[in-house]
PDB file of C-alpha atoms in Angstrom:
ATOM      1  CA  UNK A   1      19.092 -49.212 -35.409  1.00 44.00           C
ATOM      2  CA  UNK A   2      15.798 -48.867 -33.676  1.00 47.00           C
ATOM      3  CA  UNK A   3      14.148 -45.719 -34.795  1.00 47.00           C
ATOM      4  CA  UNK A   4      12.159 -43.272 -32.516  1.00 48.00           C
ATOM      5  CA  UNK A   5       8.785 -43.949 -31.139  1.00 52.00           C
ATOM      6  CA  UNK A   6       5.992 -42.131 -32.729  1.00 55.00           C
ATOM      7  CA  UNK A   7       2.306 -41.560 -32.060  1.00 54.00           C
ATOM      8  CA  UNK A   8      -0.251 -43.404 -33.508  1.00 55.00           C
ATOM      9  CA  UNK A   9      -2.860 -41.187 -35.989  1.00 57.00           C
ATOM     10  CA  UNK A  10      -5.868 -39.617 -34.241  1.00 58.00           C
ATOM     11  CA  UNK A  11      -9.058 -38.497 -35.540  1.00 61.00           C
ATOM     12  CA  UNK A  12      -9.318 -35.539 -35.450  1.00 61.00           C
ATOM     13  CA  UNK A  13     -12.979 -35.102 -36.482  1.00 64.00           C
ATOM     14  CA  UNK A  14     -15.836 -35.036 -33.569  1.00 77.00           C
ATOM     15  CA  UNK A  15     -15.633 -33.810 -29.977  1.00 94.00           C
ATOM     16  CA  UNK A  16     -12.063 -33.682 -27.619  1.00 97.00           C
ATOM     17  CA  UNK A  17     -10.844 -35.806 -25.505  1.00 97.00           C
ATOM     18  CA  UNK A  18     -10.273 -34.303 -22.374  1.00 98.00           C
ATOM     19  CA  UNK A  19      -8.899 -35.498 -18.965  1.00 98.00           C
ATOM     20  CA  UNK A  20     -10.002 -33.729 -16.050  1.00 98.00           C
ATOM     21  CA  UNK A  21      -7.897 -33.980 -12.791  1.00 97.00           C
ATOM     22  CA  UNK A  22      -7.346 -32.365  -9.114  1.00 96.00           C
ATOM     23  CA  UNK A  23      -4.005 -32.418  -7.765  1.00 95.00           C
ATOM     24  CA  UNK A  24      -2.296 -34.023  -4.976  1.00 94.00           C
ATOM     25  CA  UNK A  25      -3.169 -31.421  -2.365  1.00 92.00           C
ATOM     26  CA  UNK A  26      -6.938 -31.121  -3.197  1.00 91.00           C
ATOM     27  CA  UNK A  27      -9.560 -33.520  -2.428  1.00 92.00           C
ATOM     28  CA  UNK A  28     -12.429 -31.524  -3.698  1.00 93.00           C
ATOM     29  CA  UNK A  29     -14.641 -33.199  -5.980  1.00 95.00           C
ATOM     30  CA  UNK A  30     -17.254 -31.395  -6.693  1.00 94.00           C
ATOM     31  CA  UNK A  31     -14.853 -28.377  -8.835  1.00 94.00           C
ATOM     32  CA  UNK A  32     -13.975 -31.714 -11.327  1.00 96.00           C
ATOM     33  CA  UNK A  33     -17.830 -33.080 -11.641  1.00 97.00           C
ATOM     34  CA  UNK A  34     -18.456 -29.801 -12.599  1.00 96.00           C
ATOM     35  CA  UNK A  35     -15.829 -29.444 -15.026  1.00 97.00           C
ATOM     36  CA  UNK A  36     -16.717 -32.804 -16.449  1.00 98.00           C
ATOM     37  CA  UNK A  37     -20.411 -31.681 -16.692  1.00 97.00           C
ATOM     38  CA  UNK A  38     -19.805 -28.572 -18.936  1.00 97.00           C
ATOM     39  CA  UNK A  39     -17.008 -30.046 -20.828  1.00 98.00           C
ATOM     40  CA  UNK A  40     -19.333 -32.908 -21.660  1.00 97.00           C
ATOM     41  CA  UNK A  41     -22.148 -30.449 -22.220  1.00 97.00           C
ATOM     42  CA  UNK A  42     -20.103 -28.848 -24.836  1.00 96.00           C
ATOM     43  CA  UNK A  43     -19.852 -31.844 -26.205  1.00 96.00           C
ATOM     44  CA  UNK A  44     -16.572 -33.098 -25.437  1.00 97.00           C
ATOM     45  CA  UNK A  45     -15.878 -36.881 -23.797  1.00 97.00           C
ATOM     46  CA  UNK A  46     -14.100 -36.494 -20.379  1.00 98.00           C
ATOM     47  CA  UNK A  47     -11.779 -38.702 -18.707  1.00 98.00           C
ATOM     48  CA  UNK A  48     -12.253 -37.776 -14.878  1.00 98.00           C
ATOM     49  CA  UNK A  49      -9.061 -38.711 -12.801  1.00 98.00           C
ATOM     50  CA  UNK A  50     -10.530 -37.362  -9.394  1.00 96.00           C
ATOM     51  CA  UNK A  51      -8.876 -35.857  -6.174  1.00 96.00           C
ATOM     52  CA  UNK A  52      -5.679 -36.495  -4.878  1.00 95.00           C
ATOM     53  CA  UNK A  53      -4.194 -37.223  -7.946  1.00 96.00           C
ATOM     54  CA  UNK A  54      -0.435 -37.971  -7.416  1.00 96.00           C
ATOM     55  CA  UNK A  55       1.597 -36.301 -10.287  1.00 96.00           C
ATOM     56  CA  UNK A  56       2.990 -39.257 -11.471  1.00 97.00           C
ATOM     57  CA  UNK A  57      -0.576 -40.986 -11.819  1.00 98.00           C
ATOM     58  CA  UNK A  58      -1.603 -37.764 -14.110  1.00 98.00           C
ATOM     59  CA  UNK A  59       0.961 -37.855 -16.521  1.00 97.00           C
ATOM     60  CA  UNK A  60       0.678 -42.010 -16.797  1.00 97.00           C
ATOM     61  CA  UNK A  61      -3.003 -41.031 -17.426  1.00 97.00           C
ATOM     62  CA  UNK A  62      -2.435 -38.609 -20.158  1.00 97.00           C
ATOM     63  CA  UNK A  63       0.070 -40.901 -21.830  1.00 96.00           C
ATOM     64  CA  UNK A  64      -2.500 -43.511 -21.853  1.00 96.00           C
ATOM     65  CA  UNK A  65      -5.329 -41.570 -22.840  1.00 96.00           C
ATOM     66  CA  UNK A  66      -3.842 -39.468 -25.282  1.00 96.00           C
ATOM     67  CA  UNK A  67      -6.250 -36.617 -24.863  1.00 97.00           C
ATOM     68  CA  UNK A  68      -6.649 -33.219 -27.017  1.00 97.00           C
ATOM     69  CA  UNK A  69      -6.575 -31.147 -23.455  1.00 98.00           C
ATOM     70  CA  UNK A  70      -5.685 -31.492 -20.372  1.00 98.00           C
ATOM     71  CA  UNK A  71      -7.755 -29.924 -17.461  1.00 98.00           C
ATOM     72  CA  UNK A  72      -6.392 -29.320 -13.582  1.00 97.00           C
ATOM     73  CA  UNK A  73      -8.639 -27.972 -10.842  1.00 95.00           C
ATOM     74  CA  UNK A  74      -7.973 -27.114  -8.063  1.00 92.00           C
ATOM     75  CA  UNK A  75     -10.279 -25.023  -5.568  1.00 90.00           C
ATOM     76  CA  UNK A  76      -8.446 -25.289  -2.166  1.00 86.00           C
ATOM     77  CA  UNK A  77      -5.736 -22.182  -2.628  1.00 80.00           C
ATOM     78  CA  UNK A  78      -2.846 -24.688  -2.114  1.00 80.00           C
ATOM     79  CA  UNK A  79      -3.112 -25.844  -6.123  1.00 86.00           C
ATOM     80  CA  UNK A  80      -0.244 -23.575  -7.475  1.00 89.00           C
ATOM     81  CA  UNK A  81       3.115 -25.355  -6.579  1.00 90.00           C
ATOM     82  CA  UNK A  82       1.137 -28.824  -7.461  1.00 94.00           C
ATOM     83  CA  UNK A  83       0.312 -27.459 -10.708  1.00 94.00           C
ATOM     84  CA  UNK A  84       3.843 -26.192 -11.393  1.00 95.00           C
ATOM     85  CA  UNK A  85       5.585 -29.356 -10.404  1.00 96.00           C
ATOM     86  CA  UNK A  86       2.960 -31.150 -12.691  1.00 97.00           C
ATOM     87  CA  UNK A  87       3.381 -29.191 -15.749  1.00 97.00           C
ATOM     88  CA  UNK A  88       7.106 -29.890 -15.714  1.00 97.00           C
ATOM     89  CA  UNK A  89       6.679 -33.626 -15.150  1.00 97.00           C
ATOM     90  CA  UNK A  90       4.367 -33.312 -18.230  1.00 96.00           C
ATOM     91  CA  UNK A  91       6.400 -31.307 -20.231  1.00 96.00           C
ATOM     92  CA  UNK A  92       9.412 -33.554 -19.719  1.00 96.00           C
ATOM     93  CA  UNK A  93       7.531 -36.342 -21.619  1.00 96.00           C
ATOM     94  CA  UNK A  94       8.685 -36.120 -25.403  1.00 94.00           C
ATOM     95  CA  UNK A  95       4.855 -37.711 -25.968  1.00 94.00           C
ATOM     96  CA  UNK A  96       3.079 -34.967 -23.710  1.00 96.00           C
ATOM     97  CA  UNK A  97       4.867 -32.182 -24.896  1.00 92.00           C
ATOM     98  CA  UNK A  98       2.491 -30.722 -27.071  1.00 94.00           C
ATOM     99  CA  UNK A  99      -0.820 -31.610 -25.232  1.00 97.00           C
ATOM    100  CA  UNK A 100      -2.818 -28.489 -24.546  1.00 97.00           C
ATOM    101  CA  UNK A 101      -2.662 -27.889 -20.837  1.00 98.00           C
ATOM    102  CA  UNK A 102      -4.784 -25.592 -18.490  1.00 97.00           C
ATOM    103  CA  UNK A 103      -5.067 -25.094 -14.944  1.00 95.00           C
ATOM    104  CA  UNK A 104      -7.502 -22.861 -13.250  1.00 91.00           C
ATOM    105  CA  UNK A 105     -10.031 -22.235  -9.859  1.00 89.00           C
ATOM    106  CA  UNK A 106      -8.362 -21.089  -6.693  1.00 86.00           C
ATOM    107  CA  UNK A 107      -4.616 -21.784  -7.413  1.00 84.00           C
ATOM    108  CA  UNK A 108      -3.282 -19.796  -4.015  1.00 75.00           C
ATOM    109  CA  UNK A 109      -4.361 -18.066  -0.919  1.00 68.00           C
ATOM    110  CA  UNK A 110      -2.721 -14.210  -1.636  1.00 66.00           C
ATOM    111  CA  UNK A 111      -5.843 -12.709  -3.381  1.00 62.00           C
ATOM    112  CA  UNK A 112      -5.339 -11.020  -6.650  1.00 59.00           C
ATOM    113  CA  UNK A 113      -2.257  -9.403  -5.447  1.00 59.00           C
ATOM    114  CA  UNK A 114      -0.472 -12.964  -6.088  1.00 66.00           C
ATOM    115  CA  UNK A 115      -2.363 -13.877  -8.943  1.00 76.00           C
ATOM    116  CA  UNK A 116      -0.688 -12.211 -11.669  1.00 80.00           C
ATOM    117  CA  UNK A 117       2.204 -13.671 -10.226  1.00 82.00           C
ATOM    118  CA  UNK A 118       1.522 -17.272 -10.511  1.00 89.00           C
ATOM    119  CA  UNK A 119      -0.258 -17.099 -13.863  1.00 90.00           C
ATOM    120  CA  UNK A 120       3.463 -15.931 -15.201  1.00 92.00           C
ATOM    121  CA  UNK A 121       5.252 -18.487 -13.385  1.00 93.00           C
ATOM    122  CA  UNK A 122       2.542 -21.300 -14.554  1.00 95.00           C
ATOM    123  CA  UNK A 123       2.598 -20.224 -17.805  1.00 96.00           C
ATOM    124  CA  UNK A 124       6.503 -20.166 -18.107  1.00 96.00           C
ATOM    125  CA  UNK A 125       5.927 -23.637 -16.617  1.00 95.00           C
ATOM    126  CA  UNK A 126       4.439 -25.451 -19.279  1.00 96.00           C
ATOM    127  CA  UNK A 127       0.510 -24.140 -19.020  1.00 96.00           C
ATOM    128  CA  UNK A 128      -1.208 -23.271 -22.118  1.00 96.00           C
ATOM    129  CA  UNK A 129      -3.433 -21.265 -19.913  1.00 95.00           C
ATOM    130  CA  UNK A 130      -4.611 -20.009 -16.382  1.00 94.00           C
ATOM    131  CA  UNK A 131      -8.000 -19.426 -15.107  1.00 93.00           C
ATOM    132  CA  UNK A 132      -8.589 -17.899 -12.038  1.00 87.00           C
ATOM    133  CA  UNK A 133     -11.926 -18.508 -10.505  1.00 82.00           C
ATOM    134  CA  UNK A 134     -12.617 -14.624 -10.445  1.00 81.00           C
ATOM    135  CA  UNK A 135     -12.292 -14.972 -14.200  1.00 85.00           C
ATOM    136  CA  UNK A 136     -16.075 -17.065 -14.383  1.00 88.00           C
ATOM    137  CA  UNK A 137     -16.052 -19.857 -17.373  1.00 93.00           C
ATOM    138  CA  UNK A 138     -16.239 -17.552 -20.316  1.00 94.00           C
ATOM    139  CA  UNK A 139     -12.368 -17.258 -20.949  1.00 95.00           C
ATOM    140  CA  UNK A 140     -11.890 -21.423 -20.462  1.00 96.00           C
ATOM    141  CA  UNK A 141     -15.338 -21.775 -22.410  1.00 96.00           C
ATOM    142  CA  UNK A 142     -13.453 -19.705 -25.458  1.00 96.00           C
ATOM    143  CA  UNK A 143     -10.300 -21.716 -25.489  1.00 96.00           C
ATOM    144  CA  UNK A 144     -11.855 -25.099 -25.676  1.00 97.00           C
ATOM    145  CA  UNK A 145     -14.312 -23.998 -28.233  1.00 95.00           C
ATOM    146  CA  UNK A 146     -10.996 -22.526 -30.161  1.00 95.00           C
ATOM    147  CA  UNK A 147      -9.279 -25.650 -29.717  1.00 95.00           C
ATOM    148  CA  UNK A 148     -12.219 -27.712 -30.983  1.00 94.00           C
ATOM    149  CA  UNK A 149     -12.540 -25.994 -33.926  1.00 92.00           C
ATOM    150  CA  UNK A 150      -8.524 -25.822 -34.750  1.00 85.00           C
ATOM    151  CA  UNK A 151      -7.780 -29.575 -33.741  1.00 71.00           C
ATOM    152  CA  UNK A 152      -8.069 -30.548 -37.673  1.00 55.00           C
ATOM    153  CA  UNK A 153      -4.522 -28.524 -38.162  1.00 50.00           C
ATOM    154  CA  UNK A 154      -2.860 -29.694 -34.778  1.00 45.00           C
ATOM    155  CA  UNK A 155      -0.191 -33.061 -35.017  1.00 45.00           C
ATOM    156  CA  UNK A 156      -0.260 -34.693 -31.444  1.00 42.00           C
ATOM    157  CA  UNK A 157       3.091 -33.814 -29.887  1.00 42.00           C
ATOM    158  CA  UNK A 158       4.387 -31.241 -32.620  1.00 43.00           C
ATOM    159  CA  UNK A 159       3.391 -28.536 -29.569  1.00 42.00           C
ATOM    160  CA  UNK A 160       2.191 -26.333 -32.557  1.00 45.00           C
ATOM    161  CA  UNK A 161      -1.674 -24.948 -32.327  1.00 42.00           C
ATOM    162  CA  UNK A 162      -2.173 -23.031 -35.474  1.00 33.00           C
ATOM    163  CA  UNK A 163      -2.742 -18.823 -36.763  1.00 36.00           C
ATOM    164  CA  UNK A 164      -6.365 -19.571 -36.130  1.00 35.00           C
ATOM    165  CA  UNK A 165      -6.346 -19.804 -32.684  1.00 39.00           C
ATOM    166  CA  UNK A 166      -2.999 -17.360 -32.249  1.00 39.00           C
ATOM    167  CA  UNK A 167      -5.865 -14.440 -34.002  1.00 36.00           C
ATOM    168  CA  UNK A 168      -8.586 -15.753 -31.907  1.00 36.00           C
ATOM    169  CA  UNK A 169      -6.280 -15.090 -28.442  1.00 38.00           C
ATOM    170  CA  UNK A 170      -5.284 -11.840 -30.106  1.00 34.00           C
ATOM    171  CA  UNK A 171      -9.086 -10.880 -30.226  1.00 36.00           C
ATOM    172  CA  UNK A 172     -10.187 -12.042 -27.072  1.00 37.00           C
ATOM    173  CA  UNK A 173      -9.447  -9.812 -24.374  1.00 38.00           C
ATOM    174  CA  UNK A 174     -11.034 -12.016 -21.495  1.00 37.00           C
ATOM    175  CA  UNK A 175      -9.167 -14.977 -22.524  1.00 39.00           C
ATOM    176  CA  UNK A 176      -5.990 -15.210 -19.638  1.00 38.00           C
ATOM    177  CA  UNK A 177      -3.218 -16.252 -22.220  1.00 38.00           C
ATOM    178  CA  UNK A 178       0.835 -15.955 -22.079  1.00 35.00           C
ATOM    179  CA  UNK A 179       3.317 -18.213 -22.925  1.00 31.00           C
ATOM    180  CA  UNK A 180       1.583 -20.741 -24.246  1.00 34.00           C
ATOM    181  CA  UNK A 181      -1.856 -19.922 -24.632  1.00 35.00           C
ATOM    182  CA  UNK A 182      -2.849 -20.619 -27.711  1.00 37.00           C
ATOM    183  CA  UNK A 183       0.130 -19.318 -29.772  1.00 32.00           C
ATOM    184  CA  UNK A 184       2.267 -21.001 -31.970  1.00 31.00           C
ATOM    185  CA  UNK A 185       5.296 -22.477 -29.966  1.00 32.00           C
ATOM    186  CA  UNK A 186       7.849 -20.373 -32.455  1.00 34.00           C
ATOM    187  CA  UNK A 187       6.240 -17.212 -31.152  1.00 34.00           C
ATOM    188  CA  UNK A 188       6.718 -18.481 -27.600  1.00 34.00           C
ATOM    189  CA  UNK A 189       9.783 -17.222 -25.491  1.00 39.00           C
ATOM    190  CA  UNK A 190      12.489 -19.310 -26.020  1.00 38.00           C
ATOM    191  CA  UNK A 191      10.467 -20.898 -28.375  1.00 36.00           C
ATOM    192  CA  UNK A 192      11.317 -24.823 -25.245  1.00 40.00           C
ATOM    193  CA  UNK A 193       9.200 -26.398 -22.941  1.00 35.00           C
TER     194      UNK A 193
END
């Protein structure tokens, strides 16, 4: 009887490993060298996919690379159906399940009217979190640092973050969290991805 596949250990000590992507729709650049810039400035090594990133390319990537978070950009206003048809692909992999996912920038073209709209329907998705570019970097700049400094206590593919950053999303009012943002998945609705 062949018994399940499993992950191999990670370190968990040092910086993240983070892959940076646009989607299919977008073929801005500069939004990911940026991205890749600060993440790296915060001390974090970054994977950088690039623009025009078929879904199917970004969740072979993350399988491959096995990274601590995964980072979507998009800056056109057409990024929100991409996003959710990519976070359901990713979600749908028993390895990706628990990867730390965020999207953010300019995800549609209705103005804040729509936004509170798609950051529910992202979240519910499969998105740990959703920045909109209104938002500036302080929110994503909070949850990476959080994730950083709770990666010791998170088991690649359990989909579990731990108490530490569930009180840190509780006492950070700029952070844009729902679903999945940084809360144990047991507290989650429905508790499934």
């Amino acid at each position: 009887m062949k018994q399940p596949a499993e992950l191999a250990p990670r370190d968990t000590s040092g910086p993240l490993d983070v892959v940076v992507t646009g989607l299919p729709s977008d073929a801005h650049t500069w939004n990911l060298v940026f991205m890749q810039l600060l993440l790296e400035d915060l001390g974090h090594r970054v994977v950088n996919l690039g623009p025009c990133i078929a879904q199917d390319e970004i969740v072979e990537s993350c399988c491959k690379y096995q990274p601590d978070l995964l980072v979507v950009s998009s800056v056109n206003g057409h990024g929100f159906h991409d996003a959710e048809y990519l976070v359901r692909a990713l979600r749908a992999r028993w390895e990706l399940a628990g990867l730390p996912a965020v999207v953010g920038g300019k995800l549609g073209v209705r103005g804040a009217e729509g936004q509170d709209g798609q950051r529910r329907r992202l979240l519910a998705a499969g998105f740990d979190a959703v920045f909109h570019d209104e938002q500036g970097l302080a929110p994503f700049e909070a949850f990476v640092a959080a994730l950083a400094a709770d990666r010791t206590r998170v088991v690649p593919g359990d989909g579990q973050l731990s108490a530490q950053c569930a009180e840190f999303e509780a006492d950070d009012s700029q952070l844009t969290a729902g679903r999945g943002a940084l809360v144990p998945v047991g507290a989650r609705e429905g508790a499934a991805r």
